Amino acid sequence: MSAPQVVVHRDKELMAKAAAARLITKIVDAQSARGTASVVLTGGRNGNGLLAALAEAPARDAVDWSRLDLWWGDERFLPDGDPERNYTQAREVLLDSVPLDPARVHPMAPSDGPHGNDADAAAEAYAAELAAAAGPEHYRSAAADAGGAVPSFDVLLLGVGPDTHVASLFPELPAVYERERTVVGVRGAPKPPPTRVTLTLPAIRAAREVWLLAAGEDKANAAAIALSGAGEVQAPAAGARGRSRTLWLLDEAAATRLPRALYPPASS
């Protein structure tokens, strides 16, 4: 896994715009190299802020949206169309305004979907969908079944919670211990709603690049803990690494408690 790199921006608005510009460049480069690109989206204020900035970016038209696969790192297990679902929010801020191929958009099932109110079944179905999309270059977990493979994502986005959670991997809860399955159901999450579906750390670490987003004073302690050698069970963000790059995108407020050795000499 790659060592973390840290970039600090003046404020959350600039962070979102810069992250959107980075993502456009990465998608265009991947499409030029391989014909398609694959991105895992995140929700929350920073994830949605990035998508909103992407929607407003003049360079967004450089992306061939019809050749982009979109996945989600986690989802709140709520009914279809619920305003708290990450997929609903992503549609509102970006997805409905760009010409995506519907077959390449892969939301996690809602609680009133084909698996009913069974988060574990929804997780198993998403794992199977990931496995079906995995090409010759893919990650395979220790699981022997076909659900152990996931695509080699170009960029996987993660928001960092004040408690260091990423996706729906919360400190000390069972999902953060998972080493074989790529997607699991989560119950009893300390942040509402309590029932969720999430990628696991092994699936996250299949990505070529993992970008962690944190803005605001309430994220400063989490960023400092995760970047100071904490264990991934106690600080799940510490275990979120990309195969070729791990990038922490922060604003100045979120960077105030970083060890000086990690704070970049220049910020944008």
PDB file of C-alpha atoms in Angstrom:
ATOM      1  CA  MET A   1       0.000   0.000   0.000  1.00  0.00           C
ATOM      2  CA  SER A   2       1.113   3.555  -0.655  1.00  0.00           C
ATOM      3  CA  ALA A   3       2.198   6.001   2.034  1.00  0.00           C
ATOM      4  CA  PRO A   4      -0.185   8.912   2.606  1.00  0.00           C
ATOM      5  CA  GLN A   5       0.412  12.252   0.904  1.00  0.00           C
ATOM      6  CA  VAL A   6      -1.150  15.382   2.360  1.00  0.00           C
ATOM      7  CA  VAL A   7      -2.395  18.453   0.485  1.00  0.00           C
ATOM      8  CA  VAL A   8      -3.797  21.380   2.470  1.00  0.00           C
ATOM      9  CA  HIS A   9      -6.063  23.996   0.907  1.00  0.00           C
ATOM     10  CA  ARG A  10      -7.040  27.363   2.346  1.00  0.00           C
ATOM     11  CA  ASP A  11     -10.715  26.518   2.903  1.00  0.00           C
ATOM     12  CA  LYS A  12     -13.315  23.876   2.126  1.00  0.00           C
ATOM     13  CA  GLU A  13     -14.567  25.641  -1.011  1.00  0.00           C
ATOM     14  CA  LEU A  14     -11.101  25.720  -2.536  1.00  0.00           C
ATOM     15  CA  MET A  15     -10.530  22.136  -1.444  1.00  0.00           C
ATOM     16  CA  ALA A  16     -13.696  21.021  -3.251  1.00  0.00           C
ATOM     17  CA  LYS A  17     -12.800  22.879  -6.447  1.00  0.00           C
ATOM     18  CA  ALA A  18      -9.235  21.569  -6.452  1.00  0.00           C
ATOM     19  CA  ALA A  19     -10.389  18.021  -5.762  1.00  0.00           C
ATOM     20  CA  ALA A  20     -12.898  18.261  -8.610  1.00  0.00           C
ATOM     21  CA  ALA A  21     -10.160  19.435 -10.961  1.00  0.00           C
ATOM     22  CA  ARG A  22      -7.914  16.570  -9.848  1.00  0.00           C
ATOM     23  CA  LEU A  23     -10.710  14.078 -10.407  1.00  0.00           C
ATOM     24  CA  ILE A  24     -11.477  15.357 -13.899  1.00  0.00           C
ATOM     25  CA  THR A  25      -7.805  14.994 -14.832  1.00  0.00           C
ATOM     26  CA  LYS A  26      -7.632  11.483 -13.400  1.00  0.00           C
ATOM     27  CA  ILE A  27     -10.799  10.356 -15.226  1.00  0.00           C
ATOM     28  CA  VAL A  28      -9.644  11.815 -18.541  1.00  0.00           C
ATOM     29  CA  ASP A  29      -6.215  10.197 -18.178  1.00  0.00           C
ATOM     30  CA  ALA A  30      -7.766   6.805 -17.391  1.00  0.00           C
ATOM     31  CA  GLN A  31     -10.150   7.041 -20.326  1.00  0.00           C
ATOM     32  CA  SER A  32      -7.288   7.980 -22.628  1.00  0.00           C
ATOM     33  CA  ALA A  33      -5.230   5.028 -21.419  1.00  0.00           C
ATOM     34  CA  ARG A  34      -7.872   2.312 -21.185  1.00  0.00           C
ATOM     35  CA  GLY A  35     -11.065   3.661 -22.746  1.00  0.00           C
ATOM     36  CA  THR A  36     -13.001   3.732 -19.484  1.00  0.00           C
ATOM     37  CA  ALA A  37     -12.633   4.985 -15.924  1.00  0.00           C
ATOM     38  CA  SER A  38     -13.985   3.735 -12.607  1.00  0.00           C
ATOM     39  CA  VAL A  39     -14.664   5.963  -9.593  1.00  0.00           C
ATOM     40  CA  VAL A  40     -16.099   5.161  -6.162  1.00  0.00           C
ATOM     41  CA  LEU A  41     -18.143   8.035  -4.728  1.00  0.00           C
ATOM     42  CA  THR A  42     -18.644   9.070  -1.133  1.00  0.00           C
ATOM     43  CA  GLY A  43     -21.424  11.019   0.548  1.00  0.00           C
ATOM     44  CA  GLY A  44     -21.377  13.545   3.355  1.00  0.00           C
ATOM     45  CA  ARG A  45     -20.722  17.244   3.184  1.00  0.00           C
ATOM     46  CA  ASN A  46     -17.253  16.961   1.670  1.00  0.00           C
ATOM     47  CA  GLY A  47     -18.160  14.279  -0.846  1.00  0.00           C
ATOM     48  CA  ASN A  48     -21.207  16.218  -1.985  1.00  0.00           C
ATOM     49  CA  GLY A  49     -19.170  19.420  -2.011  1.00  0.00           C
ATOM     50  CA  LEU A  50     -16.744  17.827  -4.443  1.00  0.00           C
ATOM     51  CA  LEU A  51     -19.582  16.637  -6.691  1.00  0.00           C
ATOM     52  CA  ALA A  52     -21.180  20.093  -6.653  1.00  0.00           C
ATOM     53  CA  ALA A  53     -17.849  21.641  -7.626  1.00  0.00           C
ATOM     54  CA  LEU A  54     -17.496  19.054 -10.383  1.00  0.00           C
ATOM     55  CA  ALA A  55     -20.932  19.954 -11.705  1.00  0.00           C
ATOM     56  CA  GLU A  56     -19.868  23.613 -11.959  1.00  0.00           C
ATOM     57  CA  ALA A  57     -16.385  23.006 -13.377  1.00  0.00           C
ATOM     58  CA  PRO A  58     -15.963  24.192 -16.990  1.00  0.00           C
ATOM     59  CA  ALA A  59     -13.602  21.270 -17.603  1.00  0.00           C
ATOM     60  CA  ARG A  60     -16.285  18.702 -16.774  1.00  0.00           C
ATOM     61  CA  ASP A  61     -17.058  18.427 -20.495  1.00  0.00           C
ATOM     62  CA  ALA A  62     -13.606  16.894 -21.000  1.00  0.00           C
ATOM     63  CA  VAL A  63     -14.976  13.745 -19.355  1.00  0.00           C
ATOM     64  CA  ASP A  64     -16.692  11.183 -21.544  1.00  0.00           C
ATOM     65  CA  TRP A  65     -19.476  10.502 -19.058  1.00  0.00           C
ATOM     66  CA  SER A  66     -20.778   7.570 -21.099  1.00  0.00           C
ATOM     67  CA  ARG A  67     -17.522   5.684 -20.408  1.00  0.00           C
ATOM     68  CA  LEU A  68     -17.430   6.241 -16.660  1.00  0.00           C
ATOM     69  CA  ASP A  69     -18.364   3.584 -14.105  1.00  0.00           C
ATOM     70  CA  LEU A  70     -19.629   4.935 -10.780  1.00  0.00           C
ATOM     71  CA  TRP A  71     -19.741   2.909  -7.589  1.00  0.00           C
ATOM     72  CA  TRP A  72     -20.385   3.795  -3.954  1.00  0.00           C
ATOM     73  CA  GLY A  73     -18.202   3.167  -0.928  1.00  0.00           C
ATOM     74  CA  ASP A  74     -21.204   2.893   1.357  1.00  0.00           C
ATOM     75  CA  GLU A  75     -24.890   3.631   1.594  1.00  0.00           C
ATOM     76  CA  ARG A  76     -27.460   4.401   4.225  1.00  0.00           C
ATOM     77  CA  PHE A  77     -29.909   1.501   4.095  1.00  0.00           C
ATOM     78  CA  LEU A  78     -33.049   3.539   3.540  1.00  0.00           C
ATOM     79  CA  PRO A  79     -35.921   3.484   1.014  1.00  0.00           C
ATOM     80  CA  ASP A  80     -35.291   4.439  -2.593  1.00  0.00           C
ATOM     81  CA  GLY A  81     -35.364   8.199  -3.036  1.00  0.00           C
ATOM     82  CA  ASP A  82     -34.835   8.963   0.639  1.00  0.00           C
ATOM     83  CA  PRO A  83     -33.043  12.335   0.859  1.00  0.00           C
ATOM     84  CA  GLU A  84     -30.472  10.871   3.252  1.00  0.00           C
ATOM     85  CA  ARG A  85     -29.262   8.247   0.778  1.00  0.00           C
ATOM     86  CA  ASN A  86     -25.870   8.997  -0.760  1.00  0.00           C
ATOM     87  CA  TYR A  87     -27.215   8.021  -4.177  1.00  0.00           C
ATOM     88  CA  THR A  88     -30.129  10.456  -3.902  1.00  0.00           C
ATOM     89  CA  GLN A  89     -27.812  13.297  -2.928  1.00  0.00           C
ATOM     90  CA  ALA A  90     -25.330  12.490  -5.686  1.00  0.00           C
ATOM     91  CA  ARG A  91     -28.101  12.561  -8.276  1.00  0.00           C
ATOM     92  CA  GLU A  92     -29.255  15.958  -7.076  1.00  0.00           C
ATOM     93  CA  VAL A  93     -25.857  17.641  -7.105  1.00  0.00           C
ATOM     94  CA  LEU A  94     -24.318  16.042 -10.219  1.00  0.00           C
ATOM     95  CA  LEU A  95     -25.525  12.795 -11.745  1.00  0.00           C
ATOM     96  CA  ASP A  96     -28.814  14.036 -13.182  1.00  0.00           C
ATOM     97  CA  SER A  97     -26.983  16.836 -15.012  1.00  0.00           C
ATOM     98  CA  VAL A  98     -24.420  14.771 -16.940  1.00  0.00           C
ATOM     99  CA  PRO A  99     -24.913  12.183 -19.723  1.00  0.00           C
ATOM    100  CA  LEU A 100     -24.053   9.012 -17.836  1.00  0.00           C
ATOM    101  CA  ASP A 101     -24.761   5.529 -19.151  1.00  0.00           C
ATOM    102  CA  PRO A 102     -27.350   4.181 -16.661  1.00  0.00           C
ATOM    103  CA  ALA A 103     -25.834   0.707 -16.973  1.00  0.00           C
ATOM    104  CA  ARG A 104     -22.554   2.071 -15.628  1.00  0.00           C
ATOM    105  CA  VAL A 105     -24.085   3.648 -12.495  1.00  0.00           C
ATOM    106  CA  HIS A 106     -24.068   1.168  -9.629  1.00  0.00           C
ATOM    107  CA  PRO A 107     -25.999   2.321  -6.531  1.00  0.00           C
ATOM    108  CA  MET A 108     -26.353   0.028  -3.549  1.00  0.00           C
ATOM    109  CA  ALA A 109     -29.826  -1.430  -3.050  1.00  0.00           C
ATOM    110  CA  PRO A 110     -32.343   0.511  -0.930  1.00  0.00           C
ATOM    111  CA  SER A 111     -34.218  -0.972   2.002  1.00  0.00           C
ATOM    112  CA  ASP A 112     -37.364  -1.280  -0.128  1.00  0.00           C
ATOM    113  CA  GLY A 113     -35.506  -2.866  -3.037  1.00  0.00           C
ATOM    114  CA  PRO A 114     -35.218  -6.454  -4.259  1.00  0.00           C
ATOM    115  CA  HIS A 115     -33.618  -7.663  -1.017  1.00  0.00           C
ATOM    116  CA  GLY A 116     -36.194  -6.095   1.250  1.00  0.00           C
ATOM    117  CA  ASN A 117     -35.001  -4.939   4.626  1.00  0.00           C
ATOM    118  CA  ASP A 118     -32.036  -7.343   4.637  1.00  0.00           C
ATOM    119  CA  ALA A 119     -28.813  -5.342   4.630  1.00  0.00           C
ATOM    120  CA  ASP A 120     -26.700  -8.503   4.485  1.00  0.00           C
ATOM    121  CA  ALA A 121     -28.447  -9.675   1.322  1.00  0.00           C
ATOM    122  CA  ALA A 122     -28.003  -6.213  -0.212  1.00  0.00           C
ATOM    123  CA  ALA A 123     -24.298  -6.373   0.645  1.00  0.00           C
ATOM    124  CA  GLU A 124     -23.941  -9.827  -0.921  1.00  0.00           C
ATOM    125  CA  ALA A 125     -25.662  -8.602  -4.088  1.00  0.00           C
ATOM    126  CA  TYR A 126     -23.334  -5.612  -4.352  1.00  0.00           C
ATOM    127  CA  ALA A 127     -20.306  -7.843  -3.843  1.00  0.00           C
ATOM    128  CA  ALA A 128     -21.550 -10.030  -6.688  1.00  0.00           C
ATOM    129  CA  GLU A 129     -22.033  -6.980  -8.908  1.00  0.00           C
ATOM    130  CA  LEU A 130     -18.484  -5.835  -8.174  1.00  0.00           C
ATOM    131  CA  ALA A 131     -17.144  -9.310  -8.923  1.00  0.00           C
ATOM    132  CA  ALA A 132     -19.004  -9.420 -12.237  1.00  0.00           C
ATOM    133  CA  ALA A 133     -17.410  -6.093 -13.225  1.00  0.00           C
ATOM    134  CA  ALA A 134     -13.883  -7.126 -12.263  1.00  0.00           C
ATOM    135  CA  GLY A 135     -11.636  -7.456 -15.291  1.00  0.00           C
ATOM    136  CA  PRO A 136      -8.246  -9.124 -15.792  1.00  0.00           C
ATOM    137  CA  GLU A 137      -6.660  -6.577 -13.435  1.00  0.00           C
ATOM    138  CA  HIS A 138      -8.636  -6.804 -10.239  1.00  0.00           C
ATOM    139  CA  TYR A 139      -8.329  -7.374  -6.543  1.00  0.00           C
ATOM    140  CA  ARG A 140      -9.309 -10.747  -5.092  1.00  0.00           C
ATOM    141  CA  SER A 141      -9.856 -11.092  -1.379  1.00  0.00           C
ATOM    142  CA  ALA A 142      -9.064 -14.162   0.682  1.00  0.00           C
ATOM    143  CA  ALA A 143     -12.612 -15.390   0.077  1.00  0.00           C
ATOM    144  CA  ALA A 144     -12.770 -18.341  -2.288  1.00  0.00           C
ATOM    145  CA  ASP A 145     -16.124 -17.414  -3.790  1.00  0.00           C
ATOM    146  CA  ALA A 146     -16.629 -15.163  -6.812  1.00  0.00           C
ATOM    147  CA  GLY A 147     -17.751 -12.338  -4.537  1.00  0.00           C
ATOM    148  CA  GLY A 148     -14.136 -11.780  -3.527  1.00  0.00           C
ATOM    149  CA  ALA A 149     -13.168  -9.846  -6.664  1.00  0.00           C
ATOM    150  CA  VAL A 150     -13.625  -6.129  -7.252  1.00  0.00           C
ATOM    151  CA  PRO A 151     -12.633  -3.830 -10.117  1.00  0.00           C
ATOM    152  CA  SER A 152      -9.340  -2.001  -9.894  1.00  0.00           C
ATOM    153  CA  PHE A 153     -10.930   1.406  -9.233  1.00  0.00           C
ATOM    154  CA  ASP A 154      -9.084   4.423 -10.605  1.00  0.00           C
ATOM    155  CA  VAL A 155     -10.096   6.670  -7.701  1.00  0.00           C
ATOM    156  CA  LEU A 156     -11.958   5.798  -4.526  1.00  0.00           C
ATOM    157  CA  LEU A 157     -13.246   8.803  -2.585  1.00  0.00           C
ATOM    158  CA  LEU A 158     -13.778   8.743   1.163  1.00  0.00           C
ATOM    159  CA  GLY A 159     -15.007  11.335   3.609  1.00  0.00           C
ATOM    160  CA  VAL A 160     -13.403  11.157   7.046  1.00  0.00           C
ATOM    161  CA  GLY A 161     -15.694  11.371  10.071  1.00  0.00           C
ATOM    162  CA  PRO A 162     -14.793  13.098  13.339  1.00  0.00           C
ATOM    163  CA  ASP A 163     -14.434   9.628  14.883  1.00  0.00           C
ATOM    164  CA  THR A 164     -12.056   8.566  12.041  1.00  0.00           C
ATOM    165  CA  HIS A 165     -14.699   6.442  10.298  1.00  0.00           C
ATOM    166  CA  VAL A 166     -14.584   6.090   6.525  1.00  0.00           C
ATOM    167  CA  ALA A 167     -17.392   4.702   4.367  1.00  0.00           C
ATOM    168  CA  SER A 168     -19.482   2.970   7.073  1.00  0.00           C
ATOM    169  CA  LEU A 169     -16.475   1.453   8.797  1.00  0.00           C
ATOM    170  CA  PHE A 170     -16.671   2.700  12.379  1.00  0.00           C
ATOM    171  CA  PRO A 171     -14.008   2.189  15.054  1.00  0.00           C
ATOM    172  CA  GLU A 172     -14.193  -1.189  16.767  1.00  0.00           C
ATOM    173  CA  LEU A 173     -17.406  -2.316  15.011  1.00  0.00           C
ATOM    174  CA  PRO A 174     -17.386  -5.738  13.308  1.00  0.00           C
ATOM    175  CA  ALA A 175     -17.133  -4.413   9.740  1.00  0.00           C
ATOM    176  CA  VAL A 176     -13.685  -2.925  10.307  1.00  0.00           C
ATOM    177  CA  TYR A 177     -12.349  -6.372  11.226  1.00  0.00           C
ATOM    178  CA  GLU A 178     -13.529  -7.951   7.956  1.00  0.00           C
ATOM    179  CA  ARG A 179     -10.686  -9.411   5.875  1.00  0.00           C
ATOM    180  CA  GLU A 180     -12.448 -11.675   3.369  1.00  0.00           C
ATOM    181  CA  ARG A 181     -15.729 -10.171   2.199  1.00  0.00           C
ATOM    182  CA  THR A 182     -15.670  -7.046   0.036  1.00  0.00           C
ATOM    183  CA  VAL A 183     -19.088  -5.672   1.083  1.00  0.00           C
ATOM    184  CA  VAL A 184     -20.925  -6.125   4.373  1.00  0.00           C
ATOM    185  CA  GLY A 185     -24.061  -4.967   6.119  1.00  0.00           C
ATOM    186  CA  VAL A 186     -23.630  -2.719   9.152  1.00  0.00           C
ATOM    187  CA  ARG A 187     -25.978  -2.570  12.130  1.00  0.00           C
ATOM    188  CA  GLY A 188     -25.756  -0.393  15.198  1.00  0.00           C
ATOM    189  CA  ALA A 189     -23.751   2.384  13.540  1.00  0.00           C
ATOM    190  CA  PRO A 190     -23.185   5.222  16.036  1.00  0.00           C
ATOM    191  CA  LYS A 191     -24.190   7.736  13.384  1.00  0.00           C
ATOM    192  CA  PRO A 192     -27.794   7.581  12.116  1.00  0.00           C
ATOM    193  CA  PRO A 193     -29.173   5.718  10.371  1.00  0.00           C
ATOM    194  CA  PRO A 194     -27.856   2.667  12.239  1.00  0.00           C
ATOM    195  CA  THR A 195     -28.219   0.228   9.331  1.00  0.00           C
ATOM    196  CA  ARG A 196     -25.907   0.604   6.350  1.00  0.00           C
ATOM    197  CA  VAL A 197     -24.045  -1.231   3.600  1.00  0.00           C
ATOM    198  CA  THR A 198     -20.317  -0.650   3.132  1.00  0.00           C
ATOM    199  CA  LEU A 199     -17.209  -1.687   1.275  1.00  0.00           C
ATOM    200  CA  THR A 200     -14.629  -3.264   3.549  1.00  0.00           C
ATOM    201  CA  LEU A 201     -10.998  -2.248   3.932  1.00  0.00           C
ATOM    202  CA  PRO A 202      -9.787  -5.017   1.575  1.00  0.00           C
ATOM    203  CA  ALA A 203     -12.106  -3.700  -1.159  1.00  0.00           C
ATOM    204  CA  ILE A 204     -11.048  -0.096  -0.511  1.00  0.00           C
ATOM    205  CA  ARG A 205      -7.411  -1.074  -0.798  1.00  0.00           C
ATOM    206  CA  ALA A 206      -8.066  -2.531  -4.266  1.00  0.00           C
ATOM    207  CA  ALA A 207      -8.241   1.012  -5.663  1.00  0.00           C
ATOM    208  CA  ARG A 208      -5.325   2.451  -7.559  1.00  0.00           C
ATOM    209  CA  GLU A 209      -5.801   5.715  -5.685  1.00  0.00           C
ATOM    210  CA  VAL A 210      -7.673   6.452  -2.452  1.00  0.00           C
ATOM    211  CA  TRP A 211      -8.501  10.101  -1.711  1.00  0.00           C
ATOM    212  CA  LEU A 212      -9.606  11.033   1.794  1.00  0.00           C
ATOM    213  CA  LEU A 213     -11.490  14.310   2.217  1.00  0.00           C
ATOM    214  CA  ALA A 214     -11.636  16.247   5.482  1.00  0.00           C
ATOM    215  CA  ALA A 215     -12.606  19.871   6.062  1.00  0.00           C
ATOM    216  CA  GLY A 216     -13.461  21.770   9.210  1.00  0.00           C
ATOM    217  CA  GLU A 217     -12.195  21.955  12.776  1.00  0.00           C
ATOM    218  CA  ASP A 218     -14.301  18.943  13.752  1.00  0.00           C
ATOM    219  CA  LYS A 219     -12.128  16.764  11.488  1.00  0.00           C
ATOM    220  CA  ALA A 220      -8.754  17.970  12.799  1.00  0.00           C
ATOM    221  CA  ASN A 221      -8.404  15.387  15.539  1.00  0.00           C
ATOM    222  CA  ALA A 222      -9.444  12.543  13.233  1.00  0.00           C
ATOM    223  CA  ALA A 223      -6.894  13.545  10.584  1.00  0.00           C
ATOM    224  CA  ALA A 224      -4.130  13.803  13.187  1.00  0.00           C
ATOM    225  CA  ILE A 225      -4.939  10.399  14.687  1.00  0.00           C
ATOM    226  CA  ALA A 226      -5.197   8.600  11.348  1.00  0.00           C
ATOM    227  CA  LEU A 227      -1.971  10.115  10.033  1.00  0.00           C
ATOM    228  CA  SER A 228       0.021   9.466  13.205  1.00  0.00           C
ATOM    229  CA  GLY A 229       0.293   5.702  13.004  1.00  0.00           C
ATOM    230  CA  ALA A 230      -2.973   4.669  14.671  1.00  0.00           C
ATOM    231  CA  GLY A 231      -4.294   1.168  14.076  1.00  0.00           C
ATOM    232  CA  GLU A 232      -7.070   0.698  11.538  1.00  0.00           C
ATOM    233  CA  VAL A 233      -9.434  -0.973  14.001  1.00  0.00           C
ATOM    234  CA  GLN A 234      -9.317   2.047  16.298  1.00  0.00           C
ATOM    235  CA  ALA A 235      -9.031   4.544  13.411  1.00  0.00           C
ATOM    236  CA  PRO A 236     -10.449   3.072  10.185  1.00  0.00           C
ATOM    237  CA  ALA A 237      -9.189   6.037   8.126  1.00  0.00           C
ATOM    238  CA  ALA A 238      -5.650   4.888   8.916  1.00  0.00           C
ATOM    239  CA  GLY A 239      -6.314   1.660   7.015  1.00  0.00           C
ATOM    240  CA  ALA A 240      -7.681   3.308   3.862  1.00  0.00           C
ATOM    241  CA  ARG A 241      -4.786   3.136   1.422  1.00  0.00           C
ATOM    242  CA  GLY A 242      -4.538   3.003  -2.350  1.00  0.00           C
ATOM    243  CA  ARG A 243      -2.254   0.629  -4.234  1.00  0.00           C
ATOM    244  CA  SER A 244      -0.386   3.418  -6.018  1.00  0.00           C
ATOM    245  CA  ARG A 245      -1.456   6.565  -4.137  1.00  0.00           C
ATOM    246  CA  THR A 246      -3.126   7.615  -0.904  1.00  0.00           C
ATOM    247  CA  LEU A 247      -4.043  11.286  -0.922  1.00  0.00           C
ATOM    248  CA  TRP A 248      -5.386  13.277   2.014  1.00  0.00           C
ATOM    249  CA  LEU A 249      -7.148  16.458   0.853  1.00  0.00           C
ATOM    250  CA  LEU A 250      -7.655  18.840   3.777  1.00  0.00           C
ATOM    251  CA  ASP A 251      -8.528  22.441   4.453  1.00  0.00           C
ATOM    252  CA  GLU A 252      -6.461  24.471   6.897  1.00  0.00           C
ATOM    253  CA  ALA A 253      -8.957  23.941   9.714  1.00  0.00           C
ATOM    254  CA  ALA A 254      -8.718  20.154   9.411  1.00  0.00           C
ATOM    255  CA  ALA A 255      -4.916  20.288   9.275  1.00  0.00           C
ATOM    256  CA  THR A 256      -4.338  22.249  12.485  1.00  0.00           C
ATOM    257  CA  ARG A 257      -3.351  19.203  14.565  1.00  0.00           C
ATOM    258  CA  LEU A 258      -1.222  17.351  12.033  1.00  0.00           C
ATOM    259  CA  PRO A 259       2.298  16.379  13.055  1.00  0.00           C
ATOM    260  CA  ARG A 260       4.644  18.963  11.565  1.00  0.00           C
ATOM    261  CA  ALA A 261       6.507  16.269   9.699  1.00  0.00           C
ATOM    262  CA  LEU A 262       3.350  15.549   7.686  1.00  0.00           C
ATOM    263  CA  TYR A 263       2.238  19.111   7.057  1.00  0.00           C
ATOM    264  CA  PRO A 264       3.229  20.037   3.495  1.00  0.00           C
ATOM    265  CA  PRO A 265       5.566  23.027   3.187  1.00  0.00           C
ATOM    266  CA  ALA A 266       3.235  24.738   0.730  1.00  0.00           C
ATOM    267  CA  SER A 267      -0.533  24.754   0.462  1.00  0.00           C
ATOM    268  CA  SER A 268      -2.873  25.923  -2.239  1.00  0.00           C
TER     269      SER A 268
END
